Coordinates of C-alpha atoms (C1' of nucleotides) in Angstrom, one line a residue:
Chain A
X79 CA 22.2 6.8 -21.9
X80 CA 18.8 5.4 -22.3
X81 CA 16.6 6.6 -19.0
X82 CA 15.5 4.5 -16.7
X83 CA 12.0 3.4 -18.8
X84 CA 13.7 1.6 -21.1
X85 CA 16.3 0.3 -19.1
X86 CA 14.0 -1.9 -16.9
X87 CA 10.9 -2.2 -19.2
X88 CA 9.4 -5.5 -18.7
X89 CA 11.4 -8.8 -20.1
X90 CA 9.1 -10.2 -22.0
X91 CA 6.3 -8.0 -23.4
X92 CA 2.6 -8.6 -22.0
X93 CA 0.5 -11.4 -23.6
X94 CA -2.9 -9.9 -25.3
X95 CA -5.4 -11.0 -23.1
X96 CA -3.6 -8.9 -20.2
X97 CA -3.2 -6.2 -21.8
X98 CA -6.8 -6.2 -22.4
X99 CA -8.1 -7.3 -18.8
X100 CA -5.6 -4.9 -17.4
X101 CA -7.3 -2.1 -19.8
X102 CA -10.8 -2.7 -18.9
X103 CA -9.7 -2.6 -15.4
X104 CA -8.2 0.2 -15.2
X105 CA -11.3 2.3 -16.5
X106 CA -13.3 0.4 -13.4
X107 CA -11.1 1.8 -11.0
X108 CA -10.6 5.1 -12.3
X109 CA -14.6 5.1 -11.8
X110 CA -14.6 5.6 -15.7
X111 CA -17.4 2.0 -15.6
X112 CA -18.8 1.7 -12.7
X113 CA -20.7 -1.2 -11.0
X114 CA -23.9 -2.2 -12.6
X115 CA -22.5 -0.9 -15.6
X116 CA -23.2 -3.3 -18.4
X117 CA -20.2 -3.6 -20.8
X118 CA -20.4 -4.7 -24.4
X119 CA -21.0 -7.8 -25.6
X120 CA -17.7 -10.1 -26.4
X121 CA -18.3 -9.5 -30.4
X122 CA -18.5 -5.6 -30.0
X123 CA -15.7 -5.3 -27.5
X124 CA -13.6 -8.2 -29.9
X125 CA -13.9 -5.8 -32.6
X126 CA -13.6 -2.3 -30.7
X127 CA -9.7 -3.7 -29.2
X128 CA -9.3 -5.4 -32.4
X129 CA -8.6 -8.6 -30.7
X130 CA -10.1 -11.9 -31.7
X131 CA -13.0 -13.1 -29.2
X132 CA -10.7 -16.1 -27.6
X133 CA -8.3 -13.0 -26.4
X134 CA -11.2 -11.1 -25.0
X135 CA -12.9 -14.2 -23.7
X136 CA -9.7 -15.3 -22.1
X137 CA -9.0 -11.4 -20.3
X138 CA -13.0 -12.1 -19.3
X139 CA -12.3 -15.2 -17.4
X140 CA -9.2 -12.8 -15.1
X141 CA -11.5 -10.2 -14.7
X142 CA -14.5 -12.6 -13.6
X143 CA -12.5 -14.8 -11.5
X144 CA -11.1 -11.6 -9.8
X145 CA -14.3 -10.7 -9.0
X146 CA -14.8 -7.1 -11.3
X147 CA -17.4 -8.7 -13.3
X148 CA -19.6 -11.4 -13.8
X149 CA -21.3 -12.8 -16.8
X150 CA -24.7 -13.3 -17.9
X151 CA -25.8 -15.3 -20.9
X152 CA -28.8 -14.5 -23.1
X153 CA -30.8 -11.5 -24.3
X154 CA -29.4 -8.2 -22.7
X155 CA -26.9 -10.5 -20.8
X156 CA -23.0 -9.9 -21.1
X157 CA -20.8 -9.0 -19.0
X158 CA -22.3 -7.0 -15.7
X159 CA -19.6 -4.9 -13.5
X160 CA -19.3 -5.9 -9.8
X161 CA -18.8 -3.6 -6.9
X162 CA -16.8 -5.8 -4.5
X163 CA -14.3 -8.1 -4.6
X164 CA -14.8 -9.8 -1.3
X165 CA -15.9 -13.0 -2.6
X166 CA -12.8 -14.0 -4.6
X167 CA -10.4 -12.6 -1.7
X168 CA -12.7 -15.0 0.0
X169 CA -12.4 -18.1 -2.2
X170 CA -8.6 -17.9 -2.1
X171 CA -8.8 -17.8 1.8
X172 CA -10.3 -21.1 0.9
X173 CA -8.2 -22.5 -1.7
X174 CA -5.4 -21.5 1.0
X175 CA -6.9 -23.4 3.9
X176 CA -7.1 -26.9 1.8
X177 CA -3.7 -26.1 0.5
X178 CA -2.9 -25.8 4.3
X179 CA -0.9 -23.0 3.7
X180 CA -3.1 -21.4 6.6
X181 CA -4.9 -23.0 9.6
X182 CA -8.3 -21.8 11.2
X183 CA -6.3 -20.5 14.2
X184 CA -4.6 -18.2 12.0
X185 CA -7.6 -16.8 10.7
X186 CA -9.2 -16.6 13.8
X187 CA -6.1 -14.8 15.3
X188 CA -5.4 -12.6 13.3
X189 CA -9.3 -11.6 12.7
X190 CA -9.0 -10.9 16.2
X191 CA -6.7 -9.0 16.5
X192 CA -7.6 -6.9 13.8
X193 CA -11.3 -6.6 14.8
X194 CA -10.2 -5.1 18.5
X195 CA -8.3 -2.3 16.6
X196 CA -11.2 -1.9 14.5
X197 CA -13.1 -1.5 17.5
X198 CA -10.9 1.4 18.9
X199 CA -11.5 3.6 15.9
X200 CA -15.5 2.6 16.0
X201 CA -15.7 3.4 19.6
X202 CA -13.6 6.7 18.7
X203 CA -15.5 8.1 15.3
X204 CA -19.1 6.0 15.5
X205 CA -22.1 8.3 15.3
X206 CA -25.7 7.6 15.8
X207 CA -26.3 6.8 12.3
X208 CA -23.8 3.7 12.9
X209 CA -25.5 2.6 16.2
X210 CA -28.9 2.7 14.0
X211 CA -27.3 0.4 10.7
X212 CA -26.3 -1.8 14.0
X213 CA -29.9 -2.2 15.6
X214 CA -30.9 -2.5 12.0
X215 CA -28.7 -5.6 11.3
X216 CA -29.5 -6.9 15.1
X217 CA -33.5 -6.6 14.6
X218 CA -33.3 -8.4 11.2
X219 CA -31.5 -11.0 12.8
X220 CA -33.5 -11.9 15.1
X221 CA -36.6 -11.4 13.5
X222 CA -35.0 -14.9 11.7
X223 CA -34.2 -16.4 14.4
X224 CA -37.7 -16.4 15.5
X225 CA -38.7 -17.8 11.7
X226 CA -36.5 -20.2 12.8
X227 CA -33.9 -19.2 10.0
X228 CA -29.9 -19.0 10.8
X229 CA -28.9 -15.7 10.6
X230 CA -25.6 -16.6 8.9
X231 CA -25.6 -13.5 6.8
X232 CA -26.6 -10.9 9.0
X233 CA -24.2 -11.9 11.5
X234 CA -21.4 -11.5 9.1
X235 CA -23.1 -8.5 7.8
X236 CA -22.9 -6.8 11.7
X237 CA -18.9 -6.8 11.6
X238 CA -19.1 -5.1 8.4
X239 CA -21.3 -2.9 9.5
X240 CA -19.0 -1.8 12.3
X241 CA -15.9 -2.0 9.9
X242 CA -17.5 0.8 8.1
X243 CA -18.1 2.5 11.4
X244 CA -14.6 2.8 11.6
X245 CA -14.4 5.7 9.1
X246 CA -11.9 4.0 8.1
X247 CA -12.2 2.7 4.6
X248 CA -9.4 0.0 4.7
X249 CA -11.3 -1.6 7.1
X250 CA -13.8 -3.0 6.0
X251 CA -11.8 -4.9 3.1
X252 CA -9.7 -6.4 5.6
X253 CA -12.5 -7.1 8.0
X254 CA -14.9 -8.2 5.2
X255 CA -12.2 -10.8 3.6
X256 CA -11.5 -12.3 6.4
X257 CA -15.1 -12.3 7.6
X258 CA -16.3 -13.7 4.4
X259 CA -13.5 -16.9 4.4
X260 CA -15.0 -18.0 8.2
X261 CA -18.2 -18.0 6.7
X262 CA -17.6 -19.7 3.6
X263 CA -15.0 -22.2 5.9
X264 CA -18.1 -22.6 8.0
X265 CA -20.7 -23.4 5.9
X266 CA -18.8 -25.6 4.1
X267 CA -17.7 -27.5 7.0
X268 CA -21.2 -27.7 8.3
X269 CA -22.3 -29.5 4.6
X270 CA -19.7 -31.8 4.7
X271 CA -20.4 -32.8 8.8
X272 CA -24.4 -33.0 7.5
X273 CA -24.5 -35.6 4.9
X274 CA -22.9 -38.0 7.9
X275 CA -24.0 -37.0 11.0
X276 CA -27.8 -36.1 10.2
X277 CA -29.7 -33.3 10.7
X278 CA -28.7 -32.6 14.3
X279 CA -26.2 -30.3 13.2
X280 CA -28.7 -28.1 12.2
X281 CA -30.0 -27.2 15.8
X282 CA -26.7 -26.5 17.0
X283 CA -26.0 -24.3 14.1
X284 CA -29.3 -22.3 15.3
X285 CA -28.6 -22.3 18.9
X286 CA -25.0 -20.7 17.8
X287 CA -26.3 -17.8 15.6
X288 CA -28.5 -17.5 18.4
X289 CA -25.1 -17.1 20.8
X290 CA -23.9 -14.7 18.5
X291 CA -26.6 -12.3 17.9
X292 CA -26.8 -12.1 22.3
X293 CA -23.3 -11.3 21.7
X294 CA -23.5 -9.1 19.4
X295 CA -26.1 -7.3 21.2
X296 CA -23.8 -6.7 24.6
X297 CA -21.2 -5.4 22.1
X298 CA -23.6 -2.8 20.5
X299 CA -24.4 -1.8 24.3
X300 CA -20.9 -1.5 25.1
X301 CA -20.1 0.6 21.8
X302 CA -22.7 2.8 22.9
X303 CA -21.5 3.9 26.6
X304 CA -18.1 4.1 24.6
X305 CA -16.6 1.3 26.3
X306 CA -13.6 0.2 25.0
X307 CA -12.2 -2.4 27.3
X308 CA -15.7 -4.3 28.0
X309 CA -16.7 -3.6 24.8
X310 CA -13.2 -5.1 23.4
X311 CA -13.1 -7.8 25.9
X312 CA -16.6 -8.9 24.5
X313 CA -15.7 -8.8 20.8
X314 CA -12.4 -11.6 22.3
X315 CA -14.2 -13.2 23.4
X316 CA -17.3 -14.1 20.7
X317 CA -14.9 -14.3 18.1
X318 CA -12.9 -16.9 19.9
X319 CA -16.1 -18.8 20.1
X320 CA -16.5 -18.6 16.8
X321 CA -13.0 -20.2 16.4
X322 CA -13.4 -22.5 18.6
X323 CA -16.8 -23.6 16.6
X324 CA -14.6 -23.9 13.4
X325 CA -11.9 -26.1 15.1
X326 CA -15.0 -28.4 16.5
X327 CA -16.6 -28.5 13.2
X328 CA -12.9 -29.2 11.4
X329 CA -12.5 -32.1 13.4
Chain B
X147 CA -37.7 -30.0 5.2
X148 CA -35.2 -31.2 2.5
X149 CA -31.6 -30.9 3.7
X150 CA -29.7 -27.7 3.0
X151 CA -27.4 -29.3 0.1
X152 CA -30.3 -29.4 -2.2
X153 CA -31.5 -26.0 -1.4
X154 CA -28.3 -24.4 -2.0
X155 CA -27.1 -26.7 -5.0
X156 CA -25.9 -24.6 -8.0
X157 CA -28.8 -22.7 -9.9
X158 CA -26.7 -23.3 -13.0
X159 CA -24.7 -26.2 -14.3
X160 CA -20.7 -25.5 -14.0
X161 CA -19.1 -24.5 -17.4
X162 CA -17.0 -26.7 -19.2
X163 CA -13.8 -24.4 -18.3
X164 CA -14.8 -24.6 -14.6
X165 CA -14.9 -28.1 -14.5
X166 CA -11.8 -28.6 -16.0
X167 CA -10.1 -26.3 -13.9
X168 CA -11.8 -27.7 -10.7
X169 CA -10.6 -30.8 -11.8
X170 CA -6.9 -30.0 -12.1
X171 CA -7.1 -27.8 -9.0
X172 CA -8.4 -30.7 -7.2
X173 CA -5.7 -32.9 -8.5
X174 CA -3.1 -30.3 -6.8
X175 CA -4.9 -29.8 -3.0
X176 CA -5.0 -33.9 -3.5
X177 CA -1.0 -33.9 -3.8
X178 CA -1.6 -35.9 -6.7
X179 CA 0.0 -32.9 -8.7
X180 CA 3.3 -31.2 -7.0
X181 CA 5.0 -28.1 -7.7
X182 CA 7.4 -28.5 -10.1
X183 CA 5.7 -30.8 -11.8
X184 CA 4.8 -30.0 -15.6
X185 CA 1.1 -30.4 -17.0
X186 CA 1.0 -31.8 -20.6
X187 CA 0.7 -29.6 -23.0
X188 CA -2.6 -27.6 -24.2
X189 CA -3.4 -29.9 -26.6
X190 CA -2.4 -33.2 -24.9
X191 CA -4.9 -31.7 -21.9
X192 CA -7.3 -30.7 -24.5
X193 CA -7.5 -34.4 -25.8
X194 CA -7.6 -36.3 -22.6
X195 CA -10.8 -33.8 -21.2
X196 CA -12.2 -34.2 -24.4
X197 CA -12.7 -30.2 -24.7
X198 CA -11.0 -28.1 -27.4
X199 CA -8.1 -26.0 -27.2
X200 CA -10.4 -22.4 -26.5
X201 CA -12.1 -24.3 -23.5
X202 CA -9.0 -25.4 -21.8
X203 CA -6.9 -22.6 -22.0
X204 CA -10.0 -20.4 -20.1
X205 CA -9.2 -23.1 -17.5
X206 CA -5.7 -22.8 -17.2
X207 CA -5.9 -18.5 -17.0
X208 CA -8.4 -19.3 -14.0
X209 CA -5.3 -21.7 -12.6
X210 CA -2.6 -18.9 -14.0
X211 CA -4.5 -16.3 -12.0
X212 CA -5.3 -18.1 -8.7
X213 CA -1.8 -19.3 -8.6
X214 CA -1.5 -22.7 -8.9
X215 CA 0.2 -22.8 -12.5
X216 CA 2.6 -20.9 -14.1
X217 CA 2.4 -21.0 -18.5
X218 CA 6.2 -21.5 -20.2
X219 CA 6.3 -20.9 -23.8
X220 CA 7.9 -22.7 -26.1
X221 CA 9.8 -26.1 -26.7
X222 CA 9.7 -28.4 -23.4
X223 CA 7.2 -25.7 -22.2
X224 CA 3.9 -25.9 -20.8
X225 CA 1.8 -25.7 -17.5
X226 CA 4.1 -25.4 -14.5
X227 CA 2.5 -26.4 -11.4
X228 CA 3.2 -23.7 -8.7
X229 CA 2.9 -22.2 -5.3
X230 CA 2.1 -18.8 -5.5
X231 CA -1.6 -19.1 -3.7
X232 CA -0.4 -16.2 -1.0
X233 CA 0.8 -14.0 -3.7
X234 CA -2.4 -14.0 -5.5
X235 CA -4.2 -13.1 -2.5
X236 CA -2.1 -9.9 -2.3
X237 CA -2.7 -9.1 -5.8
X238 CA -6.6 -8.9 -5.2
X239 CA -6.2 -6.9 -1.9
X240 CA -4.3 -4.4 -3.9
X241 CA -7.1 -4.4 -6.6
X242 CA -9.3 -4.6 -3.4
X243 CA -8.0 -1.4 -1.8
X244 CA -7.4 0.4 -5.3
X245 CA -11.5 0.3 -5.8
X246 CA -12.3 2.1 -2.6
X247 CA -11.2 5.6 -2.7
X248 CA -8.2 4.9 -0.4
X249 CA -6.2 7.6 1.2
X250 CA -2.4 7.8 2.3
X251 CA -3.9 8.0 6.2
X252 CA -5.4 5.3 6.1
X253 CA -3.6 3.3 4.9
X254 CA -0.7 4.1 7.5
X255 CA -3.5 4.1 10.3
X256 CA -4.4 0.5 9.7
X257 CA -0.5 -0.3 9.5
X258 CA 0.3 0.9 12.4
X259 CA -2.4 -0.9 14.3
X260 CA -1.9 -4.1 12.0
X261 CA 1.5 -4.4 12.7
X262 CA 1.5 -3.2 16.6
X263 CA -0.7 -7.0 16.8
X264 CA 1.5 -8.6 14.9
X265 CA 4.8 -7.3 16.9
X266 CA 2.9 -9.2 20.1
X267 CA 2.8 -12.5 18.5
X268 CA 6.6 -11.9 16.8
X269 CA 8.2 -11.5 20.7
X270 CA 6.0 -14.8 21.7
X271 CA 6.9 -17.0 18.7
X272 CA 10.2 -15.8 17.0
X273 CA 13.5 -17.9 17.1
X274 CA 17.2 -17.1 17.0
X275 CA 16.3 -18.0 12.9
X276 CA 14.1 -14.8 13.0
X277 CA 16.7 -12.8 14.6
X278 CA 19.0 -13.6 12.6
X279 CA 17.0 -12.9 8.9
X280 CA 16.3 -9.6 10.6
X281 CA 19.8 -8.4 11.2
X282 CA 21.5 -9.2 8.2
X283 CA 18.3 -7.5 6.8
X284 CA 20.2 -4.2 8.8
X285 CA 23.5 -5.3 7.8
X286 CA 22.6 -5.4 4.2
X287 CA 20.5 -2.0 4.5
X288 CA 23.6 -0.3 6.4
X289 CA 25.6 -1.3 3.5
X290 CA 23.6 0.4 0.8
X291 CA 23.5 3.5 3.1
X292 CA 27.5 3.5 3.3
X293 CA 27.7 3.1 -0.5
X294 CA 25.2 6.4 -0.9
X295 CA 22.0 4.2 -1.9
X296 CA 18.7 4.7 0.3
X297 CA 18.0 1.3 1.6
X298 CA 14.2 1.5 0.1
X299 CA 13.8 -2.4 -0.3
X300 CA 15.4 -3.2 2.6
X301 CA 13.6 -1.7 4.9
X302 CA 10.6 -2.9 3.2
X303 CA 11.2 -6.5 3.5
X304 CA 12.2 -5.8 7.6
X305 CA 8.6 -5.5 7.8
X306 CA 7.9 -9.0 5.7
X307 CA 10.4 -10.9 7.7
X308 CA 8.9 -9.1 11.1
X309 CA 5.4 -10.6 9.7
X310 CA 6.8 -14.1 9.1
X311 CA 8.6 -14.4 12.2
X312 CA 4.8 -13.9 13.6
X313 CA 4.4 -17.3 12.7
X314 CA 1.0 -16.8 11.5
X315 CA 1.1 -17.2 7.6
X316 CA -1.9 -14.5 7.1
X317 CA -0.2 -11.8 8.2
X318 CA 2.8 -11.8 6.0
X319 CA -0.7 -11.3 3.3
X320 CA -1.9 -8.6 5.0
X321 CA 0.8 -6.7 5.9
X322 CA 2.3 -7.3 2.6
X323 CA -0.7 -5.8 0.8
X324 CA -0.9 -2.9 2.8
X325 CA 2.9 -2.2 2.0
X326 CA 2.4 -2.6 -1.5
X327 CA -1.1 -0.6 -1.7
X328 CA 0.6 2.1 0.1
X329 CA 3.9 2.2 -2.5
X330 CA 1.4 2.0 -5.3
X331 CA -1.3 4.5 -4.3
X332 CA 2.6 7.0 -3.4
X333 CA 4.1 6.4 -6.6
X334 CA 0.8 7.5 -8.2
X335 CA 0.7 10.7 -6.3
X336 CA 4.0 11.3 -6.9
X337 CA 4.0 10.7 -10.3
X338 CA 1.4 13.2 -10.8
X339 CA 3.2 16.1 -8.7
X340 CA 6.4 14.8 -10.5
X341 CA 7.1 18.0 -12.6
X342 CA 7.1 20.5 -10.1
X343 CA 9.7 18.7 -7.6
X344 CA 13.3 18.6 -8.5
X345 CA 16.1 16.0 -7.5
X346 CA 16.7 18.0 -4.2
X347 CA 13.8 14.8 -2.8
X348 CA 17.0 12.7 -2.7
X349 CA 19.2 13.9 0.0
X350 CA 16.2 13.8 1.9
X351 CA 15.4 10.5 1.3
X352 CA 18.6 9.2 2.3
X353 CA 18.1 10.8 5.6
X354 CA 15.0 9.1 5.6
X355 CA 16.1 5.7 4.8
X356 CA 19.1 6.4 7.7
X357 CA 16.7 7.0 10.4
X358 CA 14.4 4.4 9.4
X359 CA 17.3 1.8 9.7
X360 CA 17.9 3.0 13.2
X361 CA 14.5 2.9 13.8
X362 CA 15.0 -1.0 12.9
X363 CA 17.6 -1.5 14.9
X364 CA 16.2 -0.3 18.4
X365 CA 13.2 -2.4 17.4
X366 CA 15.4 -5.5 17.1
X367 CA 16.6 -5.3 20.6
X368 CA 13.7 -4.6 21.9
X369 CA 12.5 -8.0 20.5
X370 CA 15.3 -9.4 21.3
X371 CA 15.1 -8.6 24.9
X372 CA 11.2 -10.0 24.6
X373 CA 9.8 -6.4 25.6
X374 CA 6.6 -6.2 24.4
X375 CA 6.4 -2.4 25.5
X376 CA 9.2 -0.8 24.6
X377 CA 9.3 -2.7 20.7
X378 CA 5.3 -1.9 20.7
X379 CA 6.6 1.4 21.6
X380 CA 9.5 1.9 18.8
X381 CA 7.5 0.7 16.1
X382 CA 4.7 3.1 16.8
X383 CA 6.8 6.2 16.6
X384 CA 8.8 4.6 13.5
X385 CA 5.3 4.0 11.7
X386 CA 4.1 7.8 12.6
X387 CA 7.7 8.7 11.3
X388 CA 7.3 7.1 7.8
X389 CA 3.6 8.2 7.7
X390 CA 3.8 11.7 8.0
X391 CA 7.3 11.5 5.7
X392 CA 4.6 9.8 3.4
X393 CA 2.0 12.6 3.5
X394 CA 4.7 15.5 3.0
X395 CA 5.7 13.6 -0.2
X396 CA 1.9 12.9 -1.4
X397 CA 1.4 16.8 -1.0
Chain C
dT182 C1' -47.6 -19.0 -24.5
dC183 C1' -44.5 -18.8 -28.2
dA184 C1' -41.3 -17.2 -31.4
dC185 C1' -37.3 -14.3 -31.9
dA186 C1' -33.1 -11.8 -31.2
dT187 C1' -29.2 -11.4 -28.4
dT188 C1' -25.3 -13.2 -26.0
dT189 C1' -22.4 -16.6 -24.0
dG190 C1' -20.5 -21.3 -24.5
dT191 C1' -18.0 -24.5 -27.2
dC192 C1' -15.7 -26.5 -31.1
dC193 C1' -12.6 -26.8 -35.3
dG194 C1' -9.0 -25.3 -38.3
dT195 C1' -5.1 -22.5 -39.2
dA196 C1' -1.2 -19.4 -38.7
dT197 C1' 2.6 -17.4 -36.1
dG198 C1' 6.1 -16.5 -32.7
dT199 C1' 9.2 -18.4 -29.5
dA200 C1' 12.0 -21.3 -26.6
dT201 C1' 14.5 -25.7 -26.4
dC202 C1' 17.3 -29.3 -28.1
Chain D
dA179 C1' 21.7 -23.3 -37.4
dG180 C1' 17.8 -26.1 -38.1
dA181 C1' 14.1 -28.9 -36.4
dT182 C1' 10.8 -29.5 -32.9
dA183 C1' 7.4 -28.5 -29.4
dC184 C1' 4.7 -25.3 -27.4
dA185 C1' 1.8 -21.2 -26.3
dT186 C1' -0.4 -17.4 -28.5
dA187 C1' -3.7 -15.6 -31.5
dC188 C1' -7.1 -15.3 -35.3
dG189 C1' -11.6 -16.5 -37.9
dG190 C1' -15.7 -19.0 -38.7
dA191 C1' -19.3 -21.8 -37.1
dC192 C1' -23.0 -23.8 -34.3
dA193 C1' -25.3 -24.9 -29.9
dA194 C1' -27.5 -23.4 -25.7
dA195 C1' -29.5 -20.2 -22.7
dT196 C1' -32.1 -16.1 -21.6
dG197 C1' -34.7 -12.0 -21.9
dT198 C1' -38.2 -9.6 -24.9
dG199 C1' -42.2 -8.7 -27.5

DNA sequence: TCACATTTGTCCGTATGTATC
DNA sequence: AGATACATACGGACAAATGTG
């Protein structure tokens, strides 16, 4: 009898260009490249897999639309590794939404629910070092919200913050996915809503940042007397605002 | 102050192979394109963009990967216009997951709490449908367990239809991912260890698989009876069961 | 500032394997 | 079984962009 290998080895062998993708890729999660690594140009790394460069250019493209590298042209360009793959989780969210295979209430929902469990294991493991990374993120903001700048970014960045604060490293690539696709959905929505309805849009956008730093700031308090059910209930409820923004805006 | 469109508009002109693919991808979310339907050929595609044959197949890999195409070889072949968006997701979150040093724990922690959520909105939204994908799910699983097989993929996919009864299409994603992460990061560990363990993992797996299907069941009922509790309950311990099963096998 | 080397982006032509009719 | 249609893969070439000296 031939074991079990053989007997359900693939159907139909791999083409070249995965095998190659799938090669490079491995040796960036076994931590063999790591991010910021630069890896040969597509002529040296053509010839050292002994491939022609439309292969390797093709297993680029999978490994740059995943989100493990990106590419730079010129002198001392080539292909640069990343260290996160939020952004093309993030893109899909997208492509999913204007598929409408998924609705904002979905994401919202299910970014809320998983956000209050987060928030059990913050309020459980968080250490002073967290509350600091917190303030950090909460100063920053609004320090531009005083420039008069939306701090679209550092809000995002303050569940992130808190997903790491979870000790949980899961976390914060659920969190951050999800986080990352109601940002993207939002500032793509608020383009769209500009070019017809004017500049007034932009106020409210600042007056909500605004709403969600304050809220963000009762949260941190509540983190810090080890609060769970205010500091849960607070969490519900910004994030359903935050939905409920995103269902206005879709309109 | 100019608007925020011409701030943020791209540093760098799209590549040809982005445009293309844009292009098509846009002809899908439109419904102009349906699944099912075949794209020409390579170079049919290649001579109505006006781009040559390298160029457009770097668009169709982005396409391949994201899911909206599938690539037949051969006569009456071609680009196969497909569905497969959610599945793609689920392939990065298990690329996701593989780049942060993820352990067995957390991964079961996370679970747990992802799938005590969704378990709230499956008694709110399921239907007799639901129920009835879920028990011949057992029925089928009891089977195998008669004829001597552990029920392994059964029991898996009680978990997926448990996620799509939630009625929220992000979770089946989610939970899916985590499943598959968890299999993948096992079968590693295991594979490593293999040599030293003998066969005698089997009887043990069976009994495994058997109290896992019981586990199943109870949570069923519970559903079934609409108590939130007691099903919030039974899955908890069943989640701790197959966690700390999952840790004696990783050691 | 300017030329140069490096690297990606793109094109063309060709050959081969494979699935379908 | 043979012809056809298609993806896969290779090699060579030039253009465009970008960092460096």
């Amino acid at each position: 009898m031939q074991n079990s290998k053989a007997l359900f080895s693939p159907i139909r062998e791999k083409r070249t260009f995965e095998r190659v993708s799938a090669k490079i890729k491995r040796l960036i999660l076994d931590g063999v490249l790591k991010p910021g690594d630069h890896l040969p140009s597509e002529i040296e790394l053509a010839r050292q897999f002994d491939v022609s460069r439309q292969t390797l250019r093709e297993a680029l493209r999978i490994l740059e639309l995943t989100g493990f590298i990106t590419v730079q042209k010129g002198g001392s360009g080539g292909p640069l590794i990343q260290d996160t793959l939020m952004n093309s989780i993030s893109n899909l969210y997208l492509d999913a939404f204007q598929m409408e295979k998924i609705t904002i209430e979905e994401l919202t929902v299910i970014r809320c629910d998983i956000e209050k469990s987060m928030l059990n294991h913050v309020i459980d493991k968080s250490v002073e070092a967290d509350f600091a990374a917190l303030e950090a993120n909460l100063i920053e903001a609004s320090r531009k919200i005083e420039d008069n700048q939306p701090a679209i970014h550092e809000n995002i960045e303050f569940h992130n913050i808190l997903a790491k604060a979870s000790k949980n490293n899961v976390y914060p690539v659920v969190v951050g996915s999800i986080a990352a696709a109601t940002r993207d959905l939002l500032t793509r929505l608020i383009d769209e809503t500009l070019s017809e309805k004017g500049l007034s849009e932009y106020d409210e956008n600042m007056v909500n940042t605004k709403v969600a730093v304050v809220s963000h700031k009762a949260i941190l308090a509540a983190i810090r007397k080890r609060d769970k059910k205010t500091a849960v209930q607070l969490l519900e409820q910004h994030l359903h605002e935050v939905g409920n923004r995103l269902k206005k805006l879709a309109k």
